[in-house]
Coordinates of C-alpha atoms in Angstrom, one line a residue:
M17 CA -8.5 34.3 -4.8
P18 CA -8.4 32.1 -1.7
L19 CA -10.3 33.5 1.3
N20 CA -8.0 34.9 4.0
R21 CA -10.0 34.2 7.1
R22 CA -8.2 36.8 9.3
K23 CA -8.9 39.6 6.8
F24 CA -12.4 38.5 6.3
L25 CA -13.2 38.6 10.1
K26 CA -11.4 42.0 10.4
K27 CA -13.5 43.4 7.5
S28 CA -16.7 42.0 9.1
A29 CA -15.9 43.6 12.4
V30 CA -15.4 47.0 10.7
T31 CA -18.7 46.6 8.8
G32 CA -20.4 45.7 12.1
A33 CA -19.2 48.9 13.7
G34 CA -20.6 50.9 10.8
V35 CA -24.0 49.2 11.2
A36 CA -24.1 50.2 14.9
I37 CA -23.4 53.9 14.2
A38 CA -26.2 53.9 11.6
G39 CA -28.5 52.8 14.5
A40 CA -32.2 52.3 13.9
A41 CA -31.9 52.7 10.1
V42 CA -30.8 49.1 10.0
A43 CA -33.6 46.5 9.9
P44 CA -33.4 43.5 12.4
A45 CA -33.0 41.1 9.4
Q46 CA -30.0 43.0 8.1
A47 CA -28.4 43.1 11.6
A48 CA -28.7 39.3 11.7
E49 CA -26.9 39.1 8.4
A50 CA -24.0 41.0 9.9
K51 CA -23.3 38.4 12.6
K52 CA -20.0 36.6 12.5
P53 CA -20.2 33.4 10.4
A54 CA -20.3 30.0 12.1
K55 CA -16.9 28.5 13.0
A56 CA -15.5 26.0 10.4
P57 CA -15.5 22.5 11.7
K58 CA -12.3 21.1 13.2
R59 CA -10.3 18.9 10.8
Y60 CA -7.5 16.4 11.3
S61 CA -5.1 14.8 8.7
L62 CA -3.6 11.4 9.6
T63 CA -1.0 9.6 7.4
V64 CA -0.6 5.9 7.8
M65 CA 2.6 4.5 6.2
G66 CA 3.0 0.8 5.5
T67 CA 5.5 -1.9 4.3
T68 CA 5.0 -5.6 3.9
D69 CA 6.9 -8.8 3.0
L70 CA 10.3 -7.3 4.0
H71 CA 11.7 -10.9 4.2
G72 CA 14.9 -9.7 6.0
H73 CA 15.9 -7.1 3.5
V74 CA 17.8 -4.4 5.5
F75 CA 20.1 -3.2 2.7
N76 CA 20.1 -3.0 -1.0
W77 CA 22.3 -6.1 -1.2
D78 CA 22.0 -9.4 -3.0
Y79 CA 23.8 -11.9 -0.7
F80 CA 23.5 -14.6 -3.4
K81 CA 25.4 -12.5 -6.0
N82 CA 27.6 -10.7 -3.4
A83 CA 26.7 -7.4 -5.0
E84 CA 24.3 -4.4 -4.8
Y85 CA 20.8 -5.5 -5.7
S86 CA 19.6 -4.5 -9.2
D87 CA 16.9 -5.5 -11.6
K88 CA 15.6 -4.4 -15.0
A89 CA 13.0 -2.1 -13.5
G90 CA 15.6 -0.2 -11.5
N91 CA 14.1 -1.1 -8.1
A92 CA 16.0 -0.8 -4.8
Q93 CA 15.5 -2.8 -1.7
G94 CA 16.0 -2.6 2.0
L95 CA 14.7 -1.0 5.2
A96 CA 17.6 1.5 5.1
R97 CA 15.9 3.1 2.1
I98 CA 12.4 2.9 3.7
S99 CA 13.8 4.7 6.8
T100 CA 14.8 7.6 4.6
L101 CA 11.3 7.7 3.1
V102 CA 9.6 7.5 6.5
E103 CA 11.6 10.4 7.8
Q104 CA 10.7 12.5 4.8
V105 CA 7.0 11.8 5.3
R106 CA 7.3 12.6 9.0
A107 CA 9.0 15.8 8.3
E108 CA 6.3 16.8 5.9
K109 CA 3.3 15.7 7.9
G110 CA 4.6 16.0 11.4
R111 CA 5.7 12.9 13.2
C112 CA 2.8 13.2 15.7
N113 CA 0.4 12.8 12.8
T114 CA 1.8 9.6 11.3
L115 CA 1.5 5.9 12.0
L116 CA 4.0 3.3 10.6
L117 CA 2.8 -0.3 10.1
D118 CA 3.9 -3.5 8.4
A119 CA 1.8 -6.4 7.2
G120 CA 4.1 -9.3 7.9
D121 CA 6.8 -11.8 6.6
T122 CA 9.6 -10.1 8.4
I123 CA 12.1 -12.6 9.8
Q124 CA 12.7 -15.1 6.9
G125 CA 13.9 -14.7 3.4
T126 CA 17.6 -13.7 3.2
P127 CA 20.9 -15.2 4.5
L128 CA 20.8 -12.4 7.0
T129 CA 17.6 -13.7 8.6
Y130 CA 18.8 -17.3 8.3
Y131 CA 22.1 -16.5 10.0
Y132 CA 20.4 -15.0 13.1
A133 CA 17.9 -17.9 13.3
K134 CA 20.3 -20.8 12.8
V135 CA 24.0 -19.8 12.7
D136 CA 24.1 -17.2 15.5
P137 CA 20.5 -17.7 16.8
I138 CA 18.7 -15.0 18.7
T139 CA 17.3 -17.8 21.0
A140 CA 20.7 -18.7 22.4
K141 CA 21.5 -17.5 25.9
G142 CA 23.0 -14.0 25.6
G143 CA 22.3 -14.2 21.9
P144 CA 22.1 -11.2 19.5
V145 CA 19.2 -8.9 18.9
H146 CA 17.6 -9.8 15.5
P147 CA 18.7 -7.3 12.8
M148 CA 15.1 -6.8 11.8
A149 CA 14.1 -5.9 15.3
Q150 CA 17.0 -3.5 15.5
A151 CA 16.2 -1.8 12.3
M152 CA 12.4 -1.6 12.8
N153 CA 12.9 -0.3 16.4
A154 CA 15.2 2.4 15.1
I155 CA 12.8 3.4 12.4
G156 CA 10.0 3.5 14.9
Y157 CA 7.3 1.1 13.7
D158 CA 4.1 1.3 15.6
A159 CA 2.8 -2.3 14.9
V160 CA 3.5 -5.3 12.7
A161 CA 1.1 -8.0 11.6
L162 CA 2.2 -11.6 11.8
G163 CA 3.1 -13.2 8.4
N164 CA 3.1 -16.9 7.7
H165 CA 6.9 -16.9 7.4
E166 CA 7.2 -15.6 10.9
F167 CA 6.6 -19.2 12.0
N168 CA 9.2 -20.9 9.7
Y169 CA 11.8 -21.1 12.5
G170 CA 9.4 -22.3 15.2
I171 CA 7.5 -20.5 17.9
E172 CA 10.5 -20.1 20.2
T173 CA 12.3 -18.0 17.6
L174 CA 9.2 -16.0 16.9
R175 CA 8.6 -15.3 20.6
R176 CA 12.2 -14.2 21.1
F177 CA 11.9 -11.8 18.2
E178 CA 8.6 -10.5 19.7
Q179 CA 10.4 -9.8 23.0
Q180 CA 13.1 -7.8 21.1
C181 CA 10.6 -5.6 19.3
R182 CA 9.5 -2.3 20.8
F183 CA 6.2 -2.6 18.9
P184 CA 3.5 -5.3 19.1
L185 CA 3.2 -8.3 16.7
L186 CA -0.5 -8.4 15.9
G187 CA -2.6 -11.4 15.0
A188 CA -6.2 -11.4 15.9
N189 CA -6.8 -14.7 14.1
A190 CA -3.7 -16.4 15.6
V191 CA -5.3 -18.1 18.6
D192 CA -4.5 -20.7 21.2
A193 CA -5.6 -24.1 19.8
K194 CA -7.2 -25.1 23.1
T195 CA -8.8 -21.9 24.4
L196 CA -9.3 -20.2 21.1
K197 CA -8.2 -16.9 22.8
P198 CA -5.7 -14.6 21.0
A199 CA -2.1 -15.9 21.3
F200 CA -0.8 -12.5 20.2
P201 CA -2.2 -9.0 20.6
P202 CA -5.2 -8.6 18.3
Y203 CA -4.9 -4.8 17.9
L204 CA -3.2 -1.6 18.7
M205 CA -5.1 1.5 19.9
K206 CA -3.2 4.8 19.4
T207 CA -4.4 8.3 20.4
F208 CA -3.6 11.4 18.3
H209 CA -4.0 14.8 20.0
V210 CA -5.7 17.6 18.2
K211 CA -5.5 21.2 19.4
G212 CA -8.9 22.6 20.5
A213 CA -10.7 19.3 19.9
P214 CA -11.0 15.8 21.4
P215 CA -8.2 13.4 20.5
V216 CA -8.5 11.0 17.5
K217 CA -8.4 7.3 18.4
V218 CA -7.0 5.0 15.8
A219 CA -7.3 1.2 16.0
V220 CA -5.0 -1.1 14.1
L221 CA -6.3 -4.7 13.7
G222 CA -3.7 -7.3 12.8
L223 CA -4.7 -10.4 10.8
T224 CA -2.5 -13.2 9.5
N225 CA -2.8 -16.0 7.1
P226 CA -4.8 -19.2 7.7
G227 CA -2.4 -21.1 5.5
I228 CA 0.1 -21.2 8.4
A229 CA -1.9 -24.2 9.7
I230 CA -0.7 -26.1 6.6
W231 CA 2.6 -24.6 5.7
D232 CA 4.1 -24.7 9.3
K233 CA 2.0 -27.6 10.6
A234 CA 5.0 -29.1 12.3
Y235 CA 5.4 -26.1 14.6
V236 CA 1.8 -25.0 15.2
Q237 CA -0.3 -28.1 15.2
G238 CA -2.1 -28.5 18.6
K239 CA -0.6 -25.2 19.7
L240 CA -2.1 -22.5 17.5
A241 CA -5.1 -22.2 15.2
F242 CA -5.8 -19.7 12.5
P243 CA -9.4 -18.9 11.7
G244 CA -10.5 -16.9 8.7
L245 CA -9.8 -13.2 8.4
E246 CA -13.3 -12.2 7.6
E247 CA -14.9 -13.9 10.6
Q248 CA -12.3 -12.5 13.0
A249 CA -12.5 -9.0 11.5
A250 CA -16.3 -9.2 12.0
K251 CA -15.7 -10.1 15.6
W252 CA -13.1 -7.4 16.4
V253 CA -14.0 -4.3 14.4
P254 CA -17.3 -3.7 16.4
K255 CA -15.3 -4.1 19.6
L256 CA -12.8 -1.5 18.4
K257 CA -15.6 0.9 17.5
S258 CA -17.2 0.4 20.9
M259 CA -13.9 1.2 22.5
G260 CA -14.1 4.6 20.8
A261 CA -12.0 4.0 17.7
D262 CA -12.6 6.9 15.2
V263 CA -10.4 5.3 12.5
V264 CA -10.0 1.5 11.9
V265 CA -7.0 0.4 9.9
V266 CA -6.4 -3.3 9.2
S267 CA -2.9 -4.7 8.6
A268 CA -3.5 -8.0 6.9
H269 CA -1.0 -10.6 5.7
S270 CA -3.4 -11.7 3.0
G271 CA -3.7 -10.8 -0.7
S272 CA -6.6 -9.2 -2.4
S273 CA -7.4 -11.7 -5.1
G274 CA -9.9 -13.9 -3.1
T275 CA -8.0 -17.1 -4.1
S276 CA -6.2 -19.8 -2.2
S277 CA -3.1 -21.8 -3.2
Y278 CA -4.2 -24.7 -0.9
G279 CA -7.4 -25.5 -2.6
D280 CA -10.1 -26.8 -0.3
Q281 CA -7.7 -28.0 2.4
L282 CA -8.9 -25.2 4.6
P283 CA -12.3 -23.6 4.9
Y284 CA -10.6 -20.2 5.0
V285 CA -9.5 -18.0 2.1
E286 CA -5.8 -17.3 1.8
N287 CA -6.0 -14.0 0.0
S288 CA -9.1 -12.4 1.5
A289 CA -8.2 -8.7 2.2
A290 CA -10.7 -7.5 -0.4
L291 CA -13.4 -9.8 1.1
V292 CA -12.7 -8.3 4.5
A293 CA -13.3 -4.9 3.1
Q294 CA -16.4 -6.0 1.3
Q295 CA -18.0 -7.9 4.2
V296 CA -17.0 -6.1 7.4
P297 CA -18.4 -2.6 8.1
D298 CA -16.5 0.3 9.7
I299 CA -13.0 -0.4 8.2
D300 CA -11.4 2.7 6.7
A301 CA -8.2 1.3 5.2
I302 CA -6.4 -2.1 4.8
L303 CA -2.6 -2.5 4.4
V304 CA -2.4 -5.6 2.3
G305 CA 0.5 -8.2 2.3
H306 CA 1.5 -11.7 1.3
A307 CA 0.9 -11.6 -2.5
H308 CA 4.0 -9.7 -3.4
V309 CA 2.2 -7.4 -5.9
E310 CA 2.1 -3.7 -6.0
I311 CA -1.3 -2.0 -5.4
P312 CA -1.1 1.7 -5.1
E313 CA -4.8 2.0 -4.4
L314 CA -7.7 -0.4 -4.6
R315 CA -11.2 0.8 -3.6
V316 CA -13.7 -1.8 -2.4
T317 CA -17.3 -1.1 -1.6
N318 CA -18.6 -2.5 1.6
A319 CA -21.7 -4.6 0.8
K320 CA -23.6 -3.6 4.1
T321 CA -22.9 0.1 4.3
G322 CA -22.0 1.2 0.7
K323 CA -18.9 2.8 2.1
T324 CA -15.6 2.7 0.2
V325 CA -12.7 1.0 1.8
V326 CA -9.2 1.8 0.5
L327 CA -6.6 -1.0 0.2
S328 CA -2.9 -0.6 -0.7
E329 CA -0.1 -3.2 -1.0
P330 CA 3.5 -1.9 -1.3
L331 CA 5.9 -4.1 -3.3
A332 CA 7.8 -6.6 -1.2
Y333 CA 11.4 -6.5 0.0
A334 CA 11.1 -2.8 1.0
E335 CA 10.9 -1.7 -2.6
R336 CA 7.8 0.5 -1.9
L337 CA 6.2 2.3 1.0
S338 CA 2.4 2.7 1.0
L339 CA 0.8 6.0 2.2
F340 CA -2.7 6.3 3.3
D341 CA -3.9 9.9 3.7
I342 CA -6.9 10.0 6.0
E343 CA -8.9 13.2 6.4
L344 CA -11.3 13.5 9.4
V345 CA -13.8 16.1 10.4
F346 CA -15.3 16.8 13.9
A347 CA -19.0 17.2 13.6
K348 CA -22.0 16.4 15.9
G349 CA -19.7 15.7 18.8
R350 CA -17.5 13.1 17.1
W351 CA -14.8 12.5 14.6
A352 CA -15.7 11.1 11.2
V353 CA -13.5 9.9 8.4
E354 CA -14.3 12.2 5.4
S355 CA -11.9 10.7 2.9
V356 CA -9.1 8.2 2.4
A357 CA -6.6 8.1 -0.5
S358 CA -3.5 5.9 -0.9
K359 CA -0.4 5.7 -3.1
V360 CA 3.1 4.1 -3.0
L361 CA 6.5 5.7 -2.8
N362 CA 9.5 4.1 -4.5
S363 CA 12.5 3.4 -2.4
N364 CA 14.8 3.7 -5.4
A365 CA 14.3 7.5 -5.2
V366 CA 16.3 7.9 -2.0
A367 CA 19.6 6.8 -0.4
D368 CA 20.1 4.6 2.6
D369 CA 19.6 6.2 6.0
P370 CA 23.1 6.4 7.5
K371 CA 21.5 5.6 10.9
I372 CA 20.5 2.2 9.7
T373 CA 23.8 1.6 7.9
K374 CA 25.8 2.4 11.0
L375 CA 23.4 0.3 13.2
L376 CA 23.7 -2.9 11.2
S377 CA 27.0 -2.8 9.3
D378 CA 28.6 -5.3 11.6
E379 CA 25.8 -7.9 11.2
H380 CA 25.8 -7.4 7.5
A381 CA 29.5 -8.0 7.3
K382 CA 29.3 -11.2 9.3
V383 CA 26.7 -12.6 7.0
V384 CA 28.6 -11.6 3.9
A385 CA 31.7 -13.5 5.2
Y386 CA 29.5 -16.5 6.1
V387 CA 27.9 -16.9 2.7
N388 CA 31.2 -16.5 0.9
Q389 CA 32.8 -19.5 2.6
V390 CA 34.1 -22.0 0.1
V391 CA 32.7 -25.6 0.6
G392 CA 33.9 -27.3 -2.6
S393 CA 34.5 -27.0 -6.3
A394 CA 32.5 -27.6 -9.4
T395 CA 33.7 -29.3 -12.6
Q396 CA 31.4 -27.2 -14.7
T397 CA 28.9 -24.4 -14.5
L398 CA 25.4 -25.4 -13.5
T399 CA 22.4 -23.0 -14.0
T400 CA 18.7 -22.8 -13.6
V401 CA 18.2 -20.6 -16.7
D402 CA 16.1 -23.2 -18.6
A403 CA 15.3 -25.5 -15.6
R404 CA 11.6 -24.9 -15.8
Y405 CA 11.2 -26.6 -19.2
K406 CA 14.3 -28.8 -19.4
D407 CA 15.6 -31.4 -17.0
A408 CA 18.5 -29.5 -15.6
P409 CA 21.4 -31.1 -13.7
I410 CA 21.3 -28.4 -11.0
I411 CA 17.8 -29.5 -9.9
D412 CA 18.9 -33.1 -10.0
L413 CA 21.5 -32.1 -7.3
I414 CA 18.6 -31.2 -5.0
T415 CA 16.7 -34.5 -5.6
K416 CA 20.0 -36.5 -5.2
V417 CA 20.7 -34.9 -1.8
Q418 CA 17.2 -35.5 -0.6
E419 CA 17.3 -39.2 -1.7
D420 CA 20.6 -39.8 0.0
V421 CA 19.5 -38.1 3.3
V422 CA 16.2 -40.1 3.4
R423 CA 17.8 -43.4 2.5
A424 CA 20.3 -43.0 5.3
A425 CA 17.6 -42.0 7.8
L426 CA 15.5 -45.1 7.0
V427 CA 18.3 -47.6 7.5
G428 CA 17.2 -50.2 10.0
T429 CA 13.5 -49.3 9.7
S430 CA 10.6 -51.3 8.1
Y431 CA 10.7 -48.8 5.2
A432 CA 14.4 -49.3 4.3
S433 CA 13.6 -51.7 1.4
L434 CA 11.3 -49.3 -0.4
P435 CA 12.6 -47.3 -3.3
V436 CA 13.2 -43.6 -2.6
I437 CA 12.2 -40.9 -5.1
A438 CA 12.3 -37.2 -4.6
Q439 CA 10.7 -33.9 -5.7
A440 CA 12.3 -30.5 -6.3
S441 CA 11.2 -27.3 -7.9
P442 CA 13.0 -24.7 -10.1
F443 CA 12.7 -21.9 -7.5
S444 CA 15.0 -19.4 -9.3
R445 CA 15.5 -18.6 -12.9
T446 CA 18.9 -17.0 -12.3
S447 CA 20.7 -19.3 -9.9
E448 CA 24.2 -20.4 -11.0
I449 CA 26.9 -22.6 -9.5
P450 CA 30.0 -21.6 -11.3
A451 CA 32.8 -23.9 -12.4
G452 CA 35.6 -23.7 -9.8
E453 CA 35.1 -22.7 -6.2
V454 CA 31.6 -23.2 -4.8
T455 CA 30.5 -21.1 -1.8
I456 CA 27.5 -21.3 0.6
R457 CA 25.9 -18.4 -1.3
D458 CA 26.1 -20.3 -4.6
L459 CA 24.2 -23.2 -3.0
S460 CA 21.8 -20.9 -1.1
S461 CA 20.8 -19.2 -4.3
L462 CA 19.8 -22.6 -5.6
Y463 CA 17.5 -23.3 -2.6
V464 CA 16.2 -19.9 -1.5
Y465 CA 13.6 -21.2 1.0
D466 CA 14.2 -22.5 4.5
N467 CA 12.3 -25.8 3.8
T468 CA 13.1 -29.0 5.6
L469 CA 12.8 -32.6 4.5
V470 CA 9.9 -35.0 5.0
A471 CA 9.5 -38.6 3.9
K472 CA 6.0 -39.9 2.8
V473 CA 4.9 -43.3 1.5
M474 CA 2.9 -43.1 -1.8
T475 CA 1.8 -45.5 -4.4
G476 CA 2.6 -45.6 -8.1
A477 CA -0.9 -44.5 -8.9
Q478 CA -0.6 -41.5 -6.5
I479 CA 2.7 -40.5 -8.0
K480 CA 1.2 -40.5 -11.5
A481 CA -1.6 -38.2 -10.3
Y482 CA 1.0 -36.0 -8.6
L483 CA 2.9 -35.7 -11.9
E484 CA -0.3 -34.9 -13.9
Y485 CA -1.1 -32.1 -11.5
S486 CA 2.5 -30.8 -11.7
A487 CA 2.3 -30.9 -15.5
E488 CA -0.6 -28.4 -15.4
Y489 CA 2.1 -25.8 -15.1
F490 CA 2.7 -25.9 -18.9
V491 CA 0.5 -24.1 -21.4
Q492 CA -1.2 -26.5 -23.8
T493 CA 0.7 -26.1 -27.1
A494 CA -0.3 -27.6 -30.4
A495 CA 2.1 -29.9 -32.2
D496 CA 2.6 -27.5 -35.1
A497 CA 2.7 -24.3 -33.0
V498 CA 5.8 -22.2 -32.6
V499 CA 7.3 -22.7 -29.1
D500 CA 8.0 -19.5 -27.1
V501 CA 9.7 -20.5 -23.9
E502 CA 8.5 -17.2 -22.2
K503 CA 4.9 -18.3 -22.8
L504 CA 5.3 -22.0 -22.3
T505 CA 5.0 -22.1 -18.5
N506 CA 3.0 -20.7 -15.5
A507 CA -0.4 -21.8 -16.9
G508 CA -3.2 -20.4 -14.7
N509 CA -0.6 -18.2 -13.0
R510 CA 1.0 -21.1 -11.3
P511 CA 4.4 -20.0 -9.8
D512 CA 7.6 -21.9 -10.6
Y513 CA 7.8 -23.2 -7.1
N514 CA 4.6 -25.2 -7.7
Y515 CA 6.1 -27.1 -10.6
D516 CA 7.9 -30.3 -9.4
Y517 CA 10.5 -32.6 -10.9
V518 CA 10.3 -36.2 -9.6
S519 CA 13.5 -38.2 -9.6
G520 CA 14.0 -41.9 -9.9
L521 CA 11.3 -42.3 -12.7
S522 CA 11.3 -41.7 -16.4
Y523 CA 8.5 -39.9 -18.1
E524 CA 7.4 -37.5 -20.9
I525 CA 5.1 -34.5 -20.5
D526 CA 3.0 -34.2 -23.7
I527 CA 2.1 -30.5 -23.7
A528 CA -0.1 -30.9 -26.8
Q529 CA -2.5 -32.8 -24.6
A530 CA -5.1 -31.3 -22.2
A531 CA -4.2 -31.0 -18.6
G532 CA -4.8 -34.3 -16.7
S533 CA -3.6 -36.5 -19.6
R534 CA -0.1 -35.4 -20.3
I535 CA 2.2 -37.9 -18.5
K536 CA 3.3 -40.5 -21.0
G537 CA 5.7 -43.5 -20.9
L538 CA 6.0 -43.4 -17.1
T539 CA 8.4 -46.1 -16.0
Y540 CA 10.4 -47.2 -13.0
N541 CA 13.6 -49.3 -13.5
G542 CA 12.8 -49.6 -17.1
A543 CA 9.3 -51.1 -16.6
A544 CA 5.9 -49.5 -16.7
L545 CA 5.1 -48.0 -13.3
D546 CA 3.0 -50.4 -11.2
D547 CA 0.1 -48.5 -9.6
A548 CA 0.4 -50.6 -6.5
Q549 CA 4.2 -50.1 -6.1
Q550 CA 5.1 -48.3 -2.9
F551 CA 7.7 -45.6 -2.8
V552 CA 9.2 -43.4 -0.1
F553 CA 8.8 -39.9 -1.5
A554 CA 11.3 -37.3 -0.2
V555 CA 9.5 -33.9 -0.3
N556 CA 10.0 -30.5 1.3
N557 CA 7.8 -29.6 4.3
Y558 CA 5.8 -27.1 2.3
R559 CA 4.7 -29.7 -0.1
A560 CA 4.3 -32.4 2.6
N561 CA 1.8 -30.2 4.5
G562 CA -0.2 -29.4 1.4
G563 CA 1.5 -26.4 -0.1
G564 CA 0.5 -26.0 -3.7
A565 CA -2.4 -28.4 -3.2
F566 CA -0.7 -31.4 -4.9
P567 CA -2.8 -34.5 -4.7
H568 CA -2.3 -37.3 -2.1
V569 CA 0.9 -36.0 -0.5
A570 CA -0.6 -34.2 2.5
S571 CA -2.6 -37.2 3.5
A572 CA 0.1 -39.8 2.9
T573 CA 1.7 -41.6 5.7
E574 CA 4.7 -39.7 7.1
V575 CA 7.6 -42.0 8.0
W576 CA 10.4 -39.5 8.8
S577 CA 11.1 -35.7 9.0
E578 CA 13.7 -33.4 10.3
S579 CA 14.3 -29.8 11.2
T580 CA 17.6 -29.3 9.3
E581 CA 17.1 -27.1 6.2
I582 CA 17.4 -28.8 2.8
R583 CA 19.8 -25.9 1.9
T584 CA 22.1 -27.0 4.7
R585 CA 21.9 -30.6 3.6
I586 CA 23.0 -29.6 0.1
A587 CA 26.0 -27.7 1.6
E588 CA 26.9 -30.7 3.7
W589 CA 26.7 -33.0 0.7
V590 CA 28.9 -30.8 -1.4
T591 CA 31.4 -30.3 1.4
A592 CA 31.6 -34.1 1.9
K593 CA 32.1 -34.7 -1.8
G594 CA 34.6 -31.9 -2.2
V595 CA 34.0 -31.9 -5.9
L596 CA 30.6 -31.2 -7.5
D597 CA 30.5 -33.4 -10.6
P598 CA 27.2 -33.9 -12.5
A599 CA 28.3 -37.5 -13.1
D600 CA 27.5 -38.1 -9.4
F601 CA 23.9 -36.8 -9.5
A602 CA 22.6 -35.8 -12.9
S603 CA 20.2 -37.8 -15.0
V604 CA 17.6 -37.1 -17.7
D605 CA 14.3 -38.3 -16.0
W606 CA 11.8 -36.3 -18.0
K607 CA 11.3 -34.3 -21.2
L608 CA 8.6 -32.2 -22.9
T609 CA 7.0 -33.7 -26.0
R610 CA 4.2 -33.0 -28.4
N611 CA 2.4 -36.1 -29.7
G612 CA 5.6 -38.0 -28.8
T613 CA 8.0 -35.7 -30.5
P614 CA 10.5 -33.9 -28.2
V615 CA 10.0 -30.1 -27.9
F616 CA 13.7 -29.5 -27.4

């Protein structure tokens, strides 16, 4: 039976009275035993909720399919669902005992966010309030860490978004390039009041991704610098403790794997959340972002203190909400964290919060109308279903547009006589441009990122090395082995967006060979590629700045770049043509082989 403290004390009081009546018959030792027990120590329960990698998902809506979002796992998306979960947690725990955080990548990723960055920009005089600011203000976020995609539209857009938010955007390792002082608030300190005890002070340290220096170099170079998460956490956590923080929570736009997609281009680890937990003492919990994986709970032992640090990463796009339950006890004049546990809640278990639906239904309707504008017609259906292992015409459309834009831009320059080639990746496995009317959403689904175009000068030898690196995407497959297309790609966990086609050349990828010696029969204009031949290489800004760690391209001479998105250039090209006919852009430039025999 559980102990009823009130009944116990009442019973003790009665017993004490009996002892007094008995008088001297009671020994001093027995009298001492009859004293009231010591008061139980004060306790406090704090719940920290967290989202990450929202990427502009307010509603459970797929703008590219013009329909409710659905997947095989039955997931649901959107801040409207998260709002419902948050209100449920607050009702259970008490709003005054909860904290709501996000770990970054907020204002890029859907046509909704693109629309309010480029079509009806928040930076315009008298411009709108960003839908993500509206939603997150209404839900009541306490703090949001900066993600790398926050910088995709430039610093002006980010600063305007920051002004519109009723919560701080945290980035302790986003510093002024000249002074090295924080360019954004490093932390949030919040006080929670406890009846009959001193308040609990909770510090939230925000950390962002060092890769911003590469991925958005055009916007941040010379203005902002992004040191490593571990070193900045080691600098700030002791300061927060000295300021009286009883609990230290880190919101980090950085995965837990300890790996980097950019190789050795930066001396800082891209996915270092677990390293922060391991190396920096006095952190109690870390909300993890950036990696788009689900981690209900990961326990990491700090190497210096032996203390366990709890990490959690909710699934991206508002599909999950992380919960950290933190128990504190007041002893020896101070609050101490006694335990931390985490889990994730699934947003598919609840309905949209009507408050968010009402708030943003107009903005949503505007974007739906925008993406459904017809810009042309297609003579046949084009799809990316098999584009990662077959040269698909739909990807050739991207490279053709990039070639045309760069050629036009270089007219009258000293580079105009050089041949132009281009790269493109099979970003999506489900994109389709249907026969008949073509809309902006059809084209947007083909190019889901807000990348812009850059022209670099590279030699034939460098292009061959580039292709060899790209071909590492395929799993080595013996000439007599059965080919399973579901197991043929993504070797070494390389994502589809880090596999590149290169147009304007002809080549085979021999997947029976070891990585590094797979490119066969590489020709240009029907002749073997000359190592010394110079090309203008049309690439997206992610690749141009070193994204994916492809060789030579980041250090190559840049001869032109622009700020217009490649997605927009594709829409312009189709609009100008009127008719989308593969005869105008498709060519078979490459194929998979095994010892010279085609795989397909």
